[in-house]
């Protein structure tokens, strides 16, 4: 590991004869619409998906690719509840020009998209459309390949700040959520295409479940209006990556007398407000003309203790690798993109875990990419596990008591082995 880091740093120091850097930072972005035609039932969790009769907005796979020297990274966001590595690996196998471990695929967590887990019902019957899912994996690969082809020299703007206004809250305890919003924008280098945004990435913790699965509507929920607002304001492609939104950080669609607004208009209000806040947070960000690009990962393994989760792994027609064993493996990534340090989470970490990790990431600009590479339900600390009655549901839909501890320990090891952020500030 260290040997390769030294080689990477030496390579960074190589100059062309004319004095410019040999390594140019490049960025590209592309998307594919993955709205099923005809529409398919939608899933907000375990059990039989709900039928739909209309759509509001389209579902997307949105990909960005970054390159500097020998390092190339893809980050993909899929409008779905969760996108496991069983599907992600099918896309990775179709990409020749990026190592599979550098391809991060996450889900926005909309609760109004087709079932991508092939959830079994109580009779072990599965309703997912496997042909649709396979088609999506190809669309994702196409988006990544197009983004590779569209890469051009770029600079970055990065900022982290508090998104203000009525956007998110914690359904279990209103104030226990993280209003922190991270924004990364790649802009074409001056001279290449005159300072045009290539992409704007928004990282924020929220359940996009304003509409939810039970209203007969297929939709990206608040993410759709967020994409549209950013793209109409600044151009380029918008991409949303969720954060530590577990138990139970959700969209603030509360109305008086305990009522909720569950409409497309409310998706527009929240999506546009989050977009405006993200752009405001980015306003005074300094341009980073020669940003660092770094990516490492490690495989980790979780025991599967929850009977519900075991049942899904054993009976899903997606055929999870090792589905008959009592543990599951996944990959976590640590990235440095300019001054941003990013850690991925293979599920829905509770906000207290999110705060703890951000505080220990040795970065002034910590980002958490939730539901990325895998989405194994809720991630609680062993102390939260089976605690409040309120936590019954998230306890049952987590892998087990040690999931949070294992994840935190492995993440901290990865962070401590790769202290590049300290050097570059
Ligand atoms: Zn959730």
Short mmCIF file of C-alpha atoms in Angstrom, two decimals, residues 232-399:
data_model
loop_
_atom_site.label_atom_id
_atom_site.label_comp_id
_atom_site.label_asym_id
_atom_site.label_seq_id
_atom_site.Cartn_x
_atom_site.Cartn_y
_atom_site.Cartn_z
CA UNK A 232 -31.77 24.94 -15.06
CA UNK A 233 -29.80 27.25 -12.73
CA UNK A 234 -26.19 26.36 -13.62
CA UNK A 235 -26.25 23.79 -16.46
CA UNK A 236 -24.27 20.55 -16.51
CA UNK A 237 -25.62 17.37 -14.88
CA UNK A 238 -26.92 17.19 -11.32
CA UNK A 239 -26.34 14.08 -9.22
CA UNK A 240 -27.70 13.34 -5.75
CA UNK A 241 -25.97 10.99 -3.30
CA UNK A 242 -27.70 10.20 -0.02
CA UNK A 243 -25.85 10.26 3.31
CA UNK A 244 -26.42 8.79 6.81
CA UNK A 245 -30.23 9.00 6.71
CA UNK A 246 -31.19 5.96 8.78
CA UNK A 247 -33.61 5.78 11.71
CA UNK A 248 -35.43 7.90 10.52
CA UNK A 249 -34.24 11.02 8.74
CA UNK A 250 -36.91 11.89 6.25
CA UNK A 251 -38.33 14.70 4.12
CA UNK A 252 -39.96 17.44 6.18
CA UNK A 253 -43.41 17.39 4.60
CA UNK A 254 -45.16 17.96 7.94
CA UNK A 255 -48.29 20.05 8.02
CA UNK A 256 -50.47 21.20 10.91
CA UNK A 257 -52.36 18.71 13.12
CA UNK A 258 -50.01 15.80 12.39
CA UNK A 259 -50.81 15.82 8.67
CA UNK A 260 -48.31 15.33 5.82
CA UNK A 261 -48.16 16.64 2.26
CA UNK A 262 -47.58 13.58 0.06
CA UNK A 263 -47.81 15.29 -3.31
CA UNK A 264 -45.58 15.94 -6.32
CA UNK A 265 -45.87 19.66 -5.50
CA UNK A 266 -44.23 18.93 -2.14
CA UNK A 267 -41.45 16.97 -3.91
CA UNK A 268 -40.90 20.08 -6.03
CA UNK A 269 -40.83 22.37 -2.98
CA UNK A 270 -38.29 20.25 -1.08
CA UNK A 271 -36.18 19.25 -4.12
CA UNK A 272 -35.89 22.85 -5.32
CA UNK A 273 -35.14 24.17 -1.83
CA UNK A 274 -32.35 21.61 -1.36
CA UNK A 275 -31.00 22.48 -4.84
CA UNK A 276 -31.03 26.21 -4.03
CA UNK A 277 -29.36 25.59 -0.68
CA UNK A 278 -26.66 23.43 -2.32
CA UNK A 279 -25.90 26.19 -4.84
CA UNK A 280 -25.89 28.82 -2.08
CA UNK A 281 -23.45 26.70 -0.02
CA UNK A 282 -21.17 26.52 -3.06
CA UNK A 283 -21.27 30.27 -3.77
CA UNK A 284 -17.97 31.30 -2.23
CA UNK A 285 -16.05 28.06 -2.83
CA UNK A 286 -12.52 28.60 -4.14
CA UNK A 287 -11.59 27.08 -7.48
CA UNK A 288 -9.28 24.05 -7.08
CA UNK A 289 -7.14 23.98 -10.20
CA UNK A 290 -5.01 20.89 -9.53
CA UNK A 291 -7.14 18.70 -7.26
CA UNK A 292 -6.00 15.49 -5.62
CA UNK A 293 -7.72 12.30 -6.79
CA UNK A 294 -7.33 9.23 -4.65
CA UNK A 295 -9.37 6.05 -4.16
CA UNK A 296 -8.91 3.02 -1.92
CA UNK A 297 -11.30 0.35 -0.77
CA UNK A 298 -11.53 -2.70 1.41
CA UNK A 299 -13.82 -5.69 1.58
CA UNK A 300 -15.62 -6.17 4.85
CA UNK A 301 -17.96 -8.89 6.11
CA UNK A 302 -21.06 -8.66 8.27
CA UNK A 303 -22.83 -11.53 10.06
CA UNK A 304 -26.52 -11.86 9.09
CA UNK A 305 -28.39 -12.32 12.36
CA UNK A 306 -31.82 -10.86 11.67
CA UNK A 307 -34.35 -13.58 10.66
CA UNK A 308 -36.05 -11.13 8.23
CA UNK A 309 -32.75 -10.31 6.51
CA UNK A 310 -31.75 -13.99 6.36
CA UNK A 311 -35.08 -14.78 4.74
CA UNK A 312 -34.50 -12.12 2.06
CA UNK A 313 -30.93 -13.24 1.32
CA UNK A 314 -31.96 -16.87 1.09
CA UNK A 315 -35.11 -16.38 -0.99
CA UNK A 316 -34.42 -13.41 -3.26
CA UNK A 317 -34.24 -14.47 -6.89
CA UNK A 318 -31.23 -12.15 -7.36
CA UNK A 319 -29.12 -14.97 -5.88
CA UNK A 320 -26.87 -13.02 -3.54
CA UNK A 321 -23.37 -14.52 -3.46
CA UNK A 322 -23.07 -16.80 -0.45
CA UNK A 323 -26.82 -16.51 0.07
CA UNK A 324 -26.80 -19.73 2.07
CA UNK A 325 -24.15 -18.53 4.47
CA UNK A 326 -24.74 -16.51 7.60
CA UNK A 327 -22.62 -13.57 6.56
CA UNK A 328 -22.31 -11.19 3.66
CA UNK A 329 -19.37 -9.27 2.26
CA UNK A 330 -19.28 -5.80 0.77
CA UNK A 331 -16.82 -3.09 -0.21
CA UNK A 332 -16.30 0.29 1.40
CA UNK A 333 -14.43 3.07 -0.40
CA UNK A 334 -12.47 6.06 0.81
CA UNK A 335 -11.90 8.82 -1.72
CA UNK A 336 -10.15 12.14 -1.83
CA UNK A 337 -11.54 14.41 -4.51
CA UNK A 338 -9.78 17.74 -4.15
CA UNK A 339 -10.34 18.86 -0.56
CA UNK A 340 -13.35 16.54 -0.13
CA UNK A 341 -12.87 13.27 1.72
CA UNK A 342 -15.56 10.69 1.03
CA UNK A 343 -16.47 7.49 2.85
CA UNK A 344 -19.08 5.09 1.51
CA UNK A 345 -21.69 3.34 3.67
CA UNK A 346 -23.28 0.07 2.44
CA UNK A 347 -26.69 0.87 3.89
CA UNK A 348 -28.64 3.30 6.02
CA UNK A 349 -26.46 4.45 8.90
CA UNK A 350 -28.16 6.30 11.73
CA UNK A 351 -27.29 10.01 12.00
CA UNK A 352 -25.24 9.55 15.19
CA UNK A 353 -22.94 7.16 13.30
CA UNK A 354 -22.75 9.74 10.52
CA UNK A 355 -21.64 12.50 12.89
CA UNK A 356 -19.07 10.20 14.53
CA UNK A 357 -17.53 9.20 11.21
CA UNK A 358 -17.41 12.75 9.84
CA UNK A 359 -15.67 13.88 13.04
CA UNK A 360 -13.05 11.14 12.60
CA UNK A 361 -12.38 11.49 8.89
CA UNK A 362 -9.52 13.95 9.33
CA UNK A 363 -11.08 16.35 6.86
CA UNK A 364 -12.68 19.78 6.93
CA UNK A 365 -14.93 18.58 4.13
CA UNK A 366 -16.19 15.10 5.04
CA UNK A 367 -18.77 13.47 2.76
CA UNK A 368 -20.68 10.26 3.48
CA UNK A 369 -22.05 8.35 0.49
CA UNK A 370 -24.87 6.30 2.01
CA UNK A 371 -26.51 3.29 0.34
CA UNK A 372 -23.42 2.95 -1.85
CA UNK A 373 -22.01 -0.33 -3.25
CA UNK A 374 -24.66 -2.17 -1.24
CA UNK A 375 -27.79 -1.35 0.75
CA UNK A 376 -28.17 -3.82 3.60
CA UNK A 377 -30.86 -2.05 5.60
CA UNK A 378 -30.24 0.00 8.71
CA UNK A 379 -26.85 0.30 10.40
CA UNK A 380 -27.15 0.87 14.17
CA UNK A 381 -24.57 0.81 16.92
CA UNK A 382 -24.80 -2.16 19.29
CA UNK A 383 -26.00 0.32 21.92
CA UNK A 384 -28.95 1.45 19.79
CA UNK A 385 -29.76 -2.08 18.64
CA UNK A 386 -32.94 -3.43 20.30
CA UNK A 387 -33.17 -0.36 22.50
CA UNK A 388 -36.13 2.04 22.23
CA UNK A 389 -39.45 0.56 21.18
CA UNK A 390 -39.20 3.08 18.33
CA UNK A 391 -36.18 1.13 17.09
CA UNK A 392 -38.01 -2.20 16.72
CA UNK A 393 -38.44 -1.79 12.97
CA UNK A 394 -34.90 -0.59 12.22
CA UNK A 395 -33.50 -3.33 14.47
CA UNK A 396 -35.37 -6.04 12.56
CA UNK A 397 -34.31 -4.57 9.21
CA UNK A 398 -30.63 -4.35 10.12
CA UNK A 399 -28.25 -7.26 9.58
#
